[in-house]
Every structure is written in structure tokens, then in C-alpha cells.
mmCIF file of C-alpha atoms and ligand atoms in Angstrom:
data_model
loop_
_atom_site.group_PDB
_atom_site.id
_atom_site.type_symbol
_atom_site.label_atom_id
_atom_site.label_comp_id
_atom_site.label_asym_id
_atom_site.label_seq_id
_atom_site.Cartn_x
_atom_site.Cartn_y
_atom_site.Cartn_z
ATOM 1 C CA MET T 1 25.473 -18.035 -1.073
ATOM 2 C CA THR T 2 23.773 -17.250 -4.356
ATOM 3 C CA ASN T 3 21.703 -14.218 -5.161
ATOM 4 C CA ARG T 4 18.837 -13.778 -7.600
ATOM 5 C CA ALA T 5 17.253 -10.464 -8.481
ATOM 6 C CA TRP T 6 14.598 -8.770 -10.575
ATOM 7 C CA ILE T 7 16.551 -6.317 -12.738
ATOM 8 C CA PHE T 8 14.972 -3.005 -13.707
ATOM 9 C CA GLU T 9 15.637 -2.863 -17.463
ATOM 10 C CA HIS T 10 13.653 0.269 -18.369
ATOM 11 C CA PRO T 11 10.519 2.164 -17.303
ATOM 12 C CA PRO T 12 7.480 0.128 -18.387
ATOM 13 C CA VAL T 13 5.113 1.346 -21.051
ATOM 14 C CA GLY T 14 1.579 1.103 -19.654
ATOM 15 C CA ASP T 15 1.206 -2.234 -17.895
ATOM 16 C CA ASP T 16 3.892 -4.022 -19.933
ATOM 17 C CA PHE T 17 6.006 -5.137 -16.991
ATOM 18 C CA ASP T 18 7.362 -8.275 -18.660
ATOM 19 C CA SER T 19 10.147 -6.522 -20.539
ATOM 20 C CA ALA T 20 10.705 -3.879 -17.873
ATOM 21 C CA LEU T 21 11.789 -6.420 -15.255
ATOM 22 C CA THR T 22 13.854 -9.571 -15.821
ATOM 23 C CA PHE T 23 14.685 -12.244 -13.271
ATOM 24 C CA ARG T 24 18.225 -13.598 -13.136
ATOM 25 C CA ASP T 25 21.201 -14.608 -11.069
ATOM 26 C CA TRP T 26 22.943 -11.508 -9.833
ATOM 27 C CA PRO T 27 26.243 -10.888 -8.015
ATOM 28 C CA MET T 28 26.063 -10.891 -4.265
ATOM 29 C CA PRO T 29 25.901 -7.250 -3.110
ATOM 30 C CA VAL T 30 28.534 -5.920 -0.708
ATOM 31 C CA ALA T 31 27.750 -3.600 2.198
ATOM 32 C CA ALA T 32 29.659 -0.367 1.515
ATOM 33 C CA GLU T 33 30.549 2.110 4.271
ATOM 34 C CA GLY T 34 27.315 3.043 6.078
ATOM 35 C CA GLN T 35 25.431 0.039 4.662
ATOM 36 C CA VAL T 36 24.307 -3.351 5.876
ATOM 37 C CA LEU T 37 23.860 -6.559 3.900
ATOM 38 C CA VAL T 38 20.365 -7.920 4.423
ATOM 39 C CA ARG T 39 19.055 -11.409 3.661
ATOM 40 C CA ASN T 40 15.546 -10.559 2.553
ATOM 41 C CA LEU T 41 12.773 -12.460 4.294
ATOM 42 C CA TYR T 42 9.795 -10.544 2.876
ATOM 43 C CA LEU T 43 9.302 -8.163 -0.043
ATOM 44 C CA SER T 44 6.376 -5.754 0.016
ATOM 45 C CA LEU T 45 4.599 -5.178 -3.295
ATOM 46 C CA ASP T 46 3.123 -1.692 -3.543
ATOM 47 C CA PRO T 47 1.395 0.308 -6.303
ATOM 48 C CA ALA T 48 3.900 3.076 -5.550
ATOM 49 C CA ASN T 49 6.677 0.834 -6.954
ATOM 50 C CA ARG T 50 5.125 1.521 -10.374
ATOM 51 C CA ARG T 51 5.518 5.285 -9.889
ATOM 52 C CA TRP T 52 9.119 4.789 -8.767
ATOM 53 C CA MET T 53 9.764 3.043 -12.112
ATOM 54 C CA ALA T 54 8.407 5.981 -14.094
ATOM 55 C CA GLY T 55 10.780 8.655 -12.812
ATOM 56 C CA PRO T 56 11.792 10.542 -9.694
ATOM 57 C CA THR T 57 9.087 10.950 -7.060
ATOM 58 C CA TYR T 58 9.740 11.340 -3.347
ATOM 59 C CA MET T 59 12.325 8.669 -4.293
ATOM 60 C CA PRO T 60 15.106 9.184 -6.843
ATOM 61 C CA GLN T 61 14.832 7.443 -10.223
ATOM 62 C CA ILE T 62 15.589 3.702 -9.933
ATOM 63 C CA PRO T 63 18.789 3.080 -11.923
ATOM 64 C CA THR T 64 18.299 0.872 -14.968
ATOM 65 C CA GLY T 65 20.343 -2.340 -15.225
ATOM 66 C CA ALA T 66 20.268 -2.786 -11.429
ATOM 67 C CA PRO T 67 17.939 -4.620 -9.030
ATOM 68 C CA MET T 68 14.422 -3.192 -8.695
ATOM 69 C CA TRP T 69 13.726 -1.297 -5.471
ATOM 70 C CA GLY T 70 11.058 -2.213 -2.950
ATOM 71 C CA PHE T 71 10.329 -2.268 0.763
ATOM 72 C CA VAL T 72 11.920 -5.324 2.335
ATOM 73 C CA MET T 73 12.195 -6.875 5.727
ATOM 74 C CA GLY T 74 15.121 -9.134 6.494
ATOM 75 C CA GLU T 75 18.039 -10.194 8.638
ATOM 76 C CA VAL T 76 21.338 -8.312 8.736
ATOM 77 C CA ILE T 77 24.090 -10.764 7.815
ATOM 78 C CA ALA T 78 26.980 -8.265 7.570
ATOM 79 C CA SER T 79 27.244 -4.731 8.839
ATOM 80 C CA ASN T 80 29.434 -1.844 7.786
ATOM 81 C CA ALA T 81 27.352 0.672 9.737
ATOM 82 C CA ALA T 82 27.342 1.747 13.351
ATOM 83 C CA GLY T 83 24.370 0.606 15.392
ATOM 84 C CA PHE T 84 23.542 -2.483 13.281
ATOM 85 C CA LYS T 85 24.880 -5.994 13.770
ATOM 86 C CA PRO T 86 24.404 -9.409 12.197
ATOM 87 C CA GLY T 87 21.155 -10.973 13.405
ATOM 88 C CA ASP T 88 19.240 -7.683 13.605
ATOM 89 C CA ILE T 89 15.868 -7.812 11.846
ATOM 90 C CA VAL T 90 15.377 -4.634 9.819
ATOM 91 C CA GLY T 91 12.884 -3.049 7.433
ATOM 92 C CA GLY T 92 13.382 -0.359 4.784
ATOM 93 C CA VAL T 93 13.937 0.221 1.093
ATOM 94 C CA GLY T 94 15.892 -2.698 -0.394
ATOM 95 C CA THR T 95 15.749 -4.642 -3.624
ATOM 96 C CA TRP T 96 13.631 -7.337 -5.240
ATOM 97 C CA ALA T 97 16.362 -9.879 -4.580
ATOM 98 C CA ASP T 98 17.498 -12.546 -2.173
ATOM 99 C CA TYR T 99 19.987 -10.081 -0.682
ATOM 100 C CA SER T 100 20.024 -6.269 -0.454
ATOM 101 C CA ALA T 101 22.862 -3.930 0.487
ATOM 102 C CA VAL T 102 21.055 -1.026 2.102
ATOM 103 C CA SER T 103 21.956 2.275 3.629
ATOM 104 C CA THR T 104 20.886 2.606 7.238
ATOM 105 C CA ASP T 105 19.202 5.960 6.482
ATOM 106 C CA GLY T 106 15.511 5.218 7.016
ATOM 107 C CA LEU T 107 16.250 1.593 7.971
ATOM 108 C CA ASP T 108 14.282 0.502 11.035
ATOM 109 C CA LYS T 109 15.147 -2.217 13.486
ATOM 110 C CA ILE T 110 12.062 -4.392 13.843
ATOM 111 C CA PRO T 111 11.219 -4.815 17.517
ATOM 112 C CA ASP T 112 10.174 -8.079 19.107
ATOM 113 C CA MET T 113 6.709 -8.765 17.700
ATOM 114 C CA GLY T 114 5.407 -10.305 20.916
ATOM 115 C CA GLY T 115 4.334 -13.552 19.301
ATOM 116 C CA LEU T 116 2.851 -12.009 16.162
ATOM 117 C CA PRO T 117 4.231 -13.203 12.814
ATOM 118 C CA LEU T 118 7.184 -11.125 11.652
ATOM 119 C CA HIS T 119 5.385 -10.004 8.472
ATOM 120 C CA THR T 120 2.886 -8.110 10.664
ATOM 121 C CA ALA T 121 5.589 -5.442 11.072
ATOM 122 C CA MET T 122 5.532 -4.825 7.326
ATOM 123 C CA GLY T 123 1.968 -5.749 6.457
ATOM 124 C CA LEU T 124 0.068 -4.087 9.270
ATOM 125 C CA PHE T 125 1.972 -1.638 11.389
ATOM 126 C CA ARG T 126 4.269 0.549 9.352
ATOM 127 C CA GLY T 127 3.338 1.460 5.762
ATOM 128 C CA PRO T 128 -0.228 0.164 5.412
ATOM 129 C CA GLY T 129 -1.446 0.797 8.960
ATOM 130 C CA GLY T 130 0.403 4.074 9.353
ATOM 131 C CA THR T 131 -0.985 5.347 6.064
ATOM 132 C CA ALA T 132 -4.525 4.210 6.851
ATOM 133 C CA TYR T 133 -4.337 5.817 10.304
ATOM 134 C CA VAL T 134 -2.839 9.150 9.213
ATOM 135 C CA GLY T 135 -5.207 9.438 6.240
ATOM 136 C CA THR T 136 -8.283 8.724 8.324
ATOM 137 C CA VAL T 137 -7.420 10.510 11.578
ATOM 138 C CA ASP T 138 -5.033 13.354 10.688
ATOM 139 C CA ILE T 139 -5.973 14.192 7.107
ATOM 140 C CA GLY T 140 -9.608 13.064 7.019
ATOM 141 C CA GLN T 141 -10.300 14.432 10.526
ATOM 142 C CA LEU T 142 -12.906 11.694 10.939
ATOM 143 C CA LYS T 143 -15.520 12.184 13.656
ATOM 144 C CA ALA T 144 -17.974 9.695 15.150
ATOM 145 C CA GLY T 145 -21.181 9.771 13.126
ATOM 146 C CA ASP T 146 -19.430 10.687 9.848
ATOM 147 C CA THR T 147 -20.076 8.790 6.658
ATOM 148 C CA PHE T 148 -16.699 7.510 5.462
ATOM 149 C CA VAL T 149 -16.014 6.174 1.976
ATOM 150 C CA VAL T 150 -12.805 4.432 0.929
ATOM 151 C CA SER T 151 -11.837 3.227 -2.550
ATOM 152 C CA GLY T 152 -9.388 0.376 -3.077
ATOM 153 C CA ALA T 153 -11.257 -0.861 -0.028
ATOM 154 C CA ALA T 154 -10.218 -4.520 -0.184
ATOM 155 C CA GLY T 155 -6.551 -3.617 -0.580
ATOM 156 C CA SER T 156 -3.845 -3.181 1.966
ATOM 157 C CA VAL T 157 -4.432 0.446 3.001
ATOM 158 C CA GLY T 158 -8.157 0.566 2.213
ATOM 159 C CA SER T 159 -9.112 -2.507 4.241
ATOM 160 C CA LEU T 160 -7.408 -1.010 7.320
ATOM 161 C CA ALA T 161 -8.711 2.541 6.761
ATOM 162 C CA GLY T 162 -12.311 1.284 6.637
ATOM 163 C CA GLN T 163 -11.865 -0.718 9.837
ATOM 164 C CA ILE T 164 -10.242 2.243 11.618
ATOM 165 C CA ALA T 165 -13.134 4.497 10.554
ATOM 166 C CA LYS T 166 -15.590 1.910 11.860
ATOM 167 C CA ILE T 167 -13.779 1.702 15.219
ATOM 168 C CA LEU T 168 -13.946 5.512 15.420
ATOM 169 C CA GLY T 169 -17.713 5.467 14.994
ATOM 170 C CA ALA T 170 -18.292 6.192 11.290
ATOM 171 C CA THR T 171 -20.684 4.605 8.851
ATOM 172 C CA VAL T 172 -18.272 2.950 6.429
ATOM 173 C CA ILE T 173 -18.744 2.331 2.722
ATOM 174 C CA GLY T 174 -16.046 0.500 0.753
ATOM 175 C CA ILE T 175 -15.616 0.542 -3.005
ATOM 176 C CA THR T 176 -13.871 -2.394 -4.635
ATOM 177 C CA GLY T 177 -13.758 -4.456 -7.829
ATOM 178 C CA SER T 178 -15.775 -7.645 -7.271
ATOM 179 C CA ALA T 179 -18.831 -9.030 -5.509
ATOM 180 C CA GLU T 180 -16.590 -11.469 -3.621
ATOM 181 C CA LYS T 181 -14.461 -8.625 -2.254
ATOM 182 C CA CYS T 182 -17.630 -6.677 -1.340
ATOM 183 C CA ALA T 183 -18.878 -9.661 0.665
ATOM 184 C CA TRP T 184 -15.503 -9.910 2.428
ATOM 185 C CA LEU T 185 -15.661 -6.231 3.424
ATOM 186 C CA THR T 186 -19.152 -6.393 4.895
ATOM 187 C CA GLN T 187 -19.162 -9.924 6.303
ATOM 188 C CA ASP T 188 -15.590 -10.298 7.557
ATOM 189 C CA LEU T 189 -14.317 -6.766 8.148
ATOM 190 C CA GLY T 190 -17.508 -5.138 9.425
ATOM 191 C CA PHE T 191 -17.961 -2.453 6.744
ATOM 192 C CA ASP T 192 -21.564 -1.192 6.668
ATOM 193 C CA HIS T 193 -21.820 -1.288 2.872
ATOM 194 C CA ALA T 194 -19.702 -2.147 -0.144
ATOM 195 C CA ILE T 195 -19.997 -1.157 -3.789
ATOM 196 C CA ASP T 196 -18.632 -3.184 -6.713
ATOM 197 C CA TYR T 197 -17.461 -0.385 -9.006
ATOM 198 C CA ARG T 198 -17.090 -2.692 -11.998
ATOM 199 C CA HIS T 199 -20.705 -3.851 -11.952
ATOM 200 C CA GLU T 200 -22.632 -1.110 -10.135
ATOM 201 C CA ASP T 201 -23.324 2.582 -10.688
ATOM 202 C CA VAL T 202 -21.157 4.028 -7.900
ATOM 203 C CA GLU T 203 -22.667 7.491 -8.011
ATOM 204 C CA ALA T 204 -26.262 6.221 -7.786
ATOM 205 C CA ARG T 205 -25.460 3.676 -5.071
ATOM 206 C CA LEU T 206 -23.735 6.343 -2.960
ATOM 207 C CA ARG T 207 -26.698 8.681 -3.374
ATOM 208 C CA ALA T 208 -28.924 5.935 -1.986
ATOM 209 C CA LEU T 209 -26.577 4.786 0.791
ATOM 210 C CA ALA T 210 -25.507 8.271 1.933
ATOM 211 C CA PRO T 211 -28.376 10.668 1.224
ATOM 212 C CA GLN T 212 -26.797 13.281 3.542
ATOM 213 C CA GLY T 213 -23.534 13.009 1.616
ATOM 214 C CA VAL T 214 -20.054 11.684 2.328
ATOM 215 C CA ASN T 215 -18.122 13.447 5.106
ATOM 216 C CA VAL T 216 -14.737 11.830 4.519
ATOM 217 C CA TYR T 217 -13.468 10.241 1.315
ATOM 218 C CA PHE T 218 -10.219 8.235 1.525
ATOM 219 C CA GLU T 219 -9.046 8.278 -2.088
ATOM 220 C CA ASN T 220 -6.872 5.353 -3.197
ATOM 221 C CA VAL T 221 -7.627 4.952 -6.886
ATOM 222 C CA GLY T 222 -8.789 8.198 -8.586
ATOM 223 C CA GLY T 223 -10.343 8.070 -12.056
ATOM 224 C CA ALA T 224 -14.047 7.459 -12.532
ATOM 225 C CA VAL T 225 -14.455 6.043 -9.018
ATOM 226 C CA GLY T 226 -13.011 9.210 -7.486
ATOM 227 C CA ASN T 227 -15.317 11.432 -9.495
ATOM 228 C CA ALA T 228 -18.371 9.368 -8.526
ATOM 229 C CA VAL T 229 -17.537 9.913 -4.848
ATOM 230 C CA ALA T 230 -16.707 13.605 -5.372
ATOM 231 C CA ALA T 231 -20.219 14.078 -6.760
ATOM 232 C CA ASN T 232 -21.642 12.801 -3.452
ATOM 233 C CA MET T 233 -19.687 14.818 -0.905
ATOM 234 C CA ALA T 234 -21.467 16.453 2.022
ATOM 235 C CA LYS T 235 -21.098 20.120 2.872
ATOM 236 C CA PHE T 236 -17.566 20.773 4.209
ATOM 237 C CA GLY T 237 -16.505 17.183 3.479
ATOM 238 C CA ARG T 238 -12.847 16.169 3.541
ATOM 239 C CA VAL T 239 -11.002 14.259 0.844
ATOM 240 C CA ALA T 240 -7.783 12.533 1.925
ATOM 241 C CA VAL T 241 -5.889 11.794 -1.277
ATOM 242 C CA CYS T 242 -3.664 8.817 -0.524
ATOM 243 C CA GLY T 243 -3.142 7.275 -3.951
ATOM 244 C CA LEU T 244 -4.351 7.191 -7.539
ATOM 245 C CA THR T 245 -3.756 3.586 -8.593
ATOM 246 C CA ALA T 246 -6.092 3.831 -11.604
ATOM 247 C CA GLN T 247 -3.721 6.246 -13.292
ATOM 248 C CA TYR T 248 -0.286 4.837 -12.408
ATOM 249 C CA ASN T 249 0.013 2.996 -15.742
ATOM 250 C CA GLU T 250 -1.117 5.975 -17.834
ATOM 251 C CA GLU T 251 1.479 7.576 -20.082
ATOM 252 C CA ARG T 252 -0.187 10.973 -19.921
ATOM 253 C CA ALA T 253 -1.792 12.681 -16.968
ATOM 254 C CA PRO T 254 -5.459 11.724 -17.303
ATOM 255 C CA ILE T 255 -8.361 14.048 -16.743
ATOM 256 C CA GLY T 256 -8.231 14.154 -12.981
ATOM 257 C CA LEU T 257 -10.633 14.459 -10.118
ATOM 258 C CA ASP T 258 -13.545 16.732 -11.013
ATOM 259 C CA ILE T 259 -13.013 19.515 -8.486
ATOM 260 C CA MET T 260 -16.322 21.310 -9.232
ATOM 261 C CA PRO T 261 -18.559 19.319 -6.835
ATOM 262 C CA LEU T 262 -15.930 19.719 -4.115
ATOM 263 C CA LEU T 263 -15.909 23.460 -4.700
ATOM 264 C CA LEU T 264 -19.693 23.678 -4.486
ATOM 265 C CA GLN T 265 -19.721 21.813 -1.178
ATOM 266 C CA GLY T 266 -16.816 23.790 0.316
ATOM 267 C CA CYS T 267 -14.813 20.596 0.767
ATOM 268 C CA THR T 268 -11.215 20.350 1.885
ATOM 269 C CA MET T 269 -8.938 18.126 -0.185
ATOM 270 C CA GLN T 270 -5.480 17.262 1.059
ATOM 271 C CA CYS T 271 -2.928 14.968 -0.499
ATOM 272 C CA PHE T 272 -0.499 13.195 1.811
ATOM 273 C CA ILE T 273 2.555 10.967 1.765
ATOM 274 C CA LEU T 274 3.269 8.945 4.885
ATOM 275 C CA TYR T 275 6.940 10.024 4.772
ATOM 276 C CA ASP T 276 5.823 13.514 5.811
ATOM 277 C CA TYR T 277 4.001 12.130 8.856
ATOM 278 C CA LEU T 278 6.522 9.675 10.280
ATOM 279 C CA ASP T 279 6.254 11.413 13.666
ATOM 280 C CA ARG T 280 2.681 10.055 13.823
ATOM 281 C CA LEU T 281 3.812 6.423 13.530
ATOM 282 C CA PRO T 282 4.286 5.757 17.265
ATOM 283 C CA ASP T 283 0.711 6.866 17.966
ATOM 284 C CA ALA T 284 -0.610 4.954 14.945
ATOM 285 C CA THR T 285 1.299 1.803 15.895
ATOM 286 C CA ALA T 286 0.109 1.909 19.504
ATOM 287 C CA LYS T 287 -3.537 2.286 18.428
ATOM 288 C CA LEU T 288 -3.283 -0.363 15.698
ATOM 289 C CA ALA T 289 -1.637 -2.820 18.088
ATOM 290 C CA ALA T 290 -4.311 -2.243 20.738
ATOM 291 C CA TRP T 291 -7.193 -2.639 18.242
ATOM 292 C CA HIS T 292 -5.575 -5.683 16.650
ATOM 293 C CA GLY T 293 -4.844 -7.245 20.044
ATOM 294 C CA ALA T 294 -8.452 -6.709 21.113
ATOM 295 C CA GLY T 295 -9.718 -8.397 17.945
ATOM 296 C CA ARG T 296 -11.280 -5.173 16.604
ATOM 297 C CA LEU T 297 -8.921 -4.741 13.626
ATOM 298 C CA LYS T 298 -8.296 -7.633 11.265
ATOM 299 C CA TYR T 299 -4.974 -7.936 9.475
ATOM 300 C CA HIS T 300 -5.175 -9.887 6.232
ATOM 301 C CA PRO T 301 -1.748 -10.758 4.789
ATOM 302 C CA ASP T 302 -1.778 -12.092 1.230
ATOM 303 C CA ILE T 303 1.593 -13.823 1.019
ATOM 304 C CA ARG T 304 2.911 -15.271 -2.246
ATOM 305 C CA ASP T 305 5.828 -17.675 -1.975
ATOM 306 C CA GLY T 306 8.991 -17.324 -4.032
ATOM 307 C CA LEU T 307 10.904 -14.313 -5.301
ATOM 308 C CA GLU T 308 10.460 -15.679 -8.833
ATOM 309 C CA ASN T 309 6.689 -15.060 -8.482
ATOM 310 C CA ALA T 310 7.033 -11.389 -7.509
ATOM 311 C CA LEU T 311 6.206 -9.989 -10.931
ATOM 312 C CA ASP T 312 3.004 -11.983 -11.418
ATOM 313 C CA ALA T 313 1.859 -10.918 -7.969
ATOM 314 C CA PHE T 314 2.794 -7.284 -8.636
ATOM 315 C CA LYS T 315 0.594 -7.233 -11.755
ATOM 316 C CA SER T 316 -2.479 -7.988 -9.657
ATOM 317 C CA LEU T 317 -2.139 -4.548 -8.021
ATOM 318 C CA PHE T 318 -3.133 -2.973 -11.319
ATOM 319 C CA GLN T 319 -5.907 -5.366 -12.319
ATOM 320 C CA PRO T 320 -9.345 -3.970 -11.472
ATOM 321 C CA GLY T 321 -10.953 -6.686 -9.353
ATOM 322 C CA GLY T 322 -7.541 -8.385 -9.215
ATOM 323 C CA SER T 323 -6.668 -11.493 -7.252
ATOM 324 C CA HIS T 324 -5.381 -10.142 -3.957
ATOM 325 C CA LYS T 325 -7.076 -8.966 -0.777
ATOM 326 C CA GLY T 326 -5.279 -7.158 2.040
ATOM 327 C CA LYS T 327 -1.516 -6.691 2.115
ATOM 328 C CA LEU T 328 0.352 -8.260 -0.791
ATOM 329 C CA MET T 329 3.842 -9.555 0.048
ATOM 330 C CA VAL T 330 6.335 -12.069 -1.250
ATOM 331 C CA ARG T 331 7.966 -14.544 1.109
ATOM 332 C CA VAL T 332 11.539 -14.506 -0.196
ATOM 333 C CA ASP T 333 12.903 -16.961 2.357
ATOM 334 C CA PRO T 334 10.626 -20.031 2.422
ATOM 335 C CA LYS T 335 11.321 -20.478 6.133
ATOM 336 C CA ALA T 336 10.312 -16.933 7.163
ATOM 337 C CA ILE T 337 7.445 -16.804 9.631
HETATM 338 N N1 NAP D 1 0.239 8.415 0.481
HETATM 339 C C1 NAP D 1 0.981 7.441 1.001
HETATM 340 O O1 NAP D 1 1.858 7.645 1.846
HETATM 341 C C2 NAP D 1 0.699 6.030 0.546
HETATM 342 C C3 NAP D 1 1.206 4.935 1.253
HETATM 343 C C4 NAP D 1 0.839 3.635 0.832
HETATM 344 C C5 NAP D 1 0.034 3.486 -0.283
HETATM 345 N N2 NAP D 1 -0.396 4.600 -0.955
HETATM 346 C C6 NAP D 1 -1.299 4.478 -2.104
HETATM 347 O O2 NAP D 1 -2.508 3.936 -1.628
HETATM 348 C C7 NAP D 1 -3.156 3.219 -2.693
HETATM 349 C C8 NAP D 1 -3.520 1.823 -2.190
HETATM 350 O O3 NAP D 1 -2.302 1.118 -1.949
HETATM 351 P P1 NAP D 1 -2.354 -0.401 -1.469
HETATM 352 O O4 NAP D 1 -0.972 -0.811 -1.173
HETATM 353 O O5 NAP D 1 -3.394 -0.527 -0.426
HETATM 354 O O6 NAP D 1 -2.808 -1.167 -2.789
HETATM 355 P P2 NAP D 1 -3.974 -2.247 -2.898
HETATM 356 O O7 NAP D 1 -5.255 -1.496 -2.689
HETATM 357 O O8 NAP D 1 -3.667 -3.393 -2.008
HETATM 358 O O9 NAP D 1 -3.909 -2.751 -4.400
HETATM 359 C C9 NAP D 1 -4.369 -1.997 -5.460
HETATM 360 C C10 NAP D 1 -5.852 -2.284 -5.754
HETATM 361 O O10 NAP D 1 -6.365 -1.197 -6.512
HETATM 362 C C11 NAP D 1 -7.480 -1.650 -7.245
HETATM 363 N N3 NAP D 1 -7.364 -1.149 -8.622
HETATM 364 C C12 NAP D 1 -6.415 -1.471 -9.542
HETATM 365 N N4 NAP D 1 -6.656 -0.818 -10.695
HETATM 366 C C13 NAP D 1 -7.773 -0.076 -10.486
HETATM 367 C C14 NAP D 1 -8.535 0.803 -11.312
HETATM 368 N N5 NAP D 1 -8.181 1.054 -12.592
HETATM 369 N N6 NAP D 1 -9.628 1.409 -10.775
HETATM 370 C C15 NAP D 1 -9.997 1.175 -9.494
HETATM 371 N N7 NAP D 1 -9.323 0.330 -8.660
HETATM 372 C C16 NAP D 1 -8.222 -0.282 -9.179
HETATM 373 C C17 NAP D 1 -7.462 -3.190 -7.247
HETATM 374 O O11 NAP D 1 -8.470 -3.658 -6.342
HETATM 375 P P3 NAP D 1 -10.041 -3.771 -6.766
HETATM 376 O O12 NAP D 1 -10.376 -5.215 -6.695
HETATM 377 O O13 NAP D 1 -10.746 -2.970 -5.746
HETATM 378 O O14 NAP D 1 -10.172 -3.259 -8.178
HETATM 379 C C18 NAP D 1 -6.097 -3.504 -6.647
HETATM 380 O O15 NAP D 1 -6.095 -4.694 -5.930
HETATM 381 C C19 NAP D 1 -2.195 3.218 -3.857
HETATM 382 O O16 NAP D 1 -2.568 4.228 -4.774
HETATM 383 C C20 NAP D 1 -0.858 3.533 -3.201
HETATM 384 O O17 NAP D 1 0.049 4.139 -4.104
HETATM 385 C C21 NAP D 1 -0.070 5.847 -0.565
#
């Protein structure tokens, strides 16, 4: 057995990831007491990984000179922890590597997927779907008839949030970075409207599309896009702040969301991290599975093959109008289904 890993050399400066992460052969990890050794099948690539590199967040600082951390799904091949045995399929925080030694704290056993591809557990149900569901239903308090706007709309969370809002009876407007992605949102995913923020005036387009204002804004990117939506909120609108991708590579805290229009409209703004709402996952998963099974919710995995290609794929998360749509993952084991 050989192991390869992306080693976290130092926190990146801006979007210079090439020196921050290096790819090399790496000793096979050993499962310490309370850990399992996992053969990674899939690695999830998430904008949050960039924040983890910058310093402690809801996660501790990633140690330098060791494999980069990320959400993985894989097969237990050795267990030094009660309740886990070789052959179990698990998901949790592991490493950008062929093999991860992981603590069983927060490690989930992946149930039988009932004929769905295994990556659906990582790409639809848990992080992306759970976040989209909680942000739309619990934080956004979406009601039928609302006008719902989501930024990062062609991404993993945004593409699901918009579809959930549509299922719940909202008029849905997605904001994304290319005409091709806009067409995908409206033609394939059933969004009512889409705005290409790189080539259109978001504020003016929203004024025209939602003359009564936006009731719920699902914020994924922040920056100028966020302010353009804030300027179009309806009275007592709700802003669910999920992520701020546009500022993850900034060295200094940028000028943030302009709160003034939210104040004038009496809006509620609430930030949320899925980790604080894990008790909502069973409900979210049941609803997502039912909608997906009934063909009402489309899951779009964007799977890149080969651990060695993880960094190039990761960069696309920070490229406005970048190459991926839906949930970005790396297939670490070429045979994984
Ligand atoms: N709160 C939580 O618990 C939680 C959980 C999961 C994710 N999140 C957050 O949710 C957000 C979306 O995550 P995701 O996994 O779904 O990522 P994603 O949307 O699949 O990928 C990021 C996308 O953001 C867009 N983008 C990049 N730079 C931008 C910029 N400067 N301005 C505007 N858009 C830009 C790009 O798409 P375009 O083509 O549209 O430019 C890119 O593809 C992230 O901020 C993430 O950290 C939060």
C-alpha cells in the first residue's frame, strides 16, 4: 500500500495555492487509539477549506507540514475504535490523501444508499443539502409566494437552495458568474430567473425582476453581489448568511455587507453554520431524499478524477464564473461508484 498526500506547507497568500500545498508520497497513517484508518474514495472540495487554511475557525488551525484537511468519504480498512470495523463506509473530516487516520468523533457511518451512487451521501445529503435546507427553511423562514434570491446559485449549496425554495412555492432568482450557468439554472433546474453578475447590473436587474423586493436572500458570496441584493430587500426580509466566498482570499477584512438598506427595511439577518444545526439533518435528509426520488430535486455532481488533480479543481471554487457546476468532488479511488 502506498499513500500520497497534499501537504499543507503554509497558509496561502491571496489565491496563491501552488506553494501552500504540495503533492507527494507520504507515510501510511496509523490508526491511533480511538481512530480508524480510512481508504479515501471521495474528497469533497469546499470553499470553507480556504478559511481552515487561514487560521482557527469552527475547526482548529490545520498543522503545517502535514496532510491538508477536507471532508472525505471512504472505507474503513483498520479500526482502533469501538463501533467501527473494516468494510464500514464512513464520512467525516479526513485528509487530502489516499488514506486518512481519523478520529471517530463526528465520523458518520454511511447507510445503504438504496441504489444511489455512493457520492450522493457526500454531494447531496449531508453538507450541501443540509446547509441548503437549513438556510432556506430554518434561517430564511421561506414561505410560499416569497421572492427568494440565492448567490453562488450554480454551486453546490446554491443550486440546491434554489430548487428547495422553488419546491416550497417561492419565485426563485439565482445569481451566478456566466450566461451558460444562468441557462443551466433556468432551463435545467427550474429557477424562474438568473442573473450573470459579471456581465449584468445585479441591482437594476433585481429591481426589474422583483419590484416588490426580495423576501429571502441566501447569501453565499458577499461582496458587491451581496450589497446589490441588500439594496433590493422587501420590508421585513430575511438574509440567511451561509458563506462569503468572494472574501475568503482577502488578506484584510473587506468592507462588508452594507447594513443600511437592511436597517431601513427592518430585515432580519442571521449567520449560520451547519454544525450548529446537526439535529435538523434527519428532517433535511428525509425531505431531500423524497424530493430527489420524485424527480423534483436535481443533484449535479461534478466529479474530477485523481487525487493529483485536487488542487486545480479547488482553484475553480474561487474563480468568478469558474469551471464547475453543482457539487465539486475528487474521486480518489478510480473504482469508486
Ligand atoms: N454555513 C455553513 O454551514 C456552510 C456549509 C457549506 C458551505 N458554506 C458556504 O457556502 C458557500 C457556497 O459553498 P459551495 O460549496 O456551494 O461552493 P460553490 O458555490 O460550489 O463554489 C463557489 C462558487 O462561488 C462563486 N464565486 C467565486 N468567487 C466569487 C466572487 N468573487 N464573487 C462571486 N461569486 C464567486 C463561483 O461561481 P460563479 O460562477 O457563480 O462565480 C464558484 O464556483 C461558501 O461560501 C461556503 O463556505 C457554508
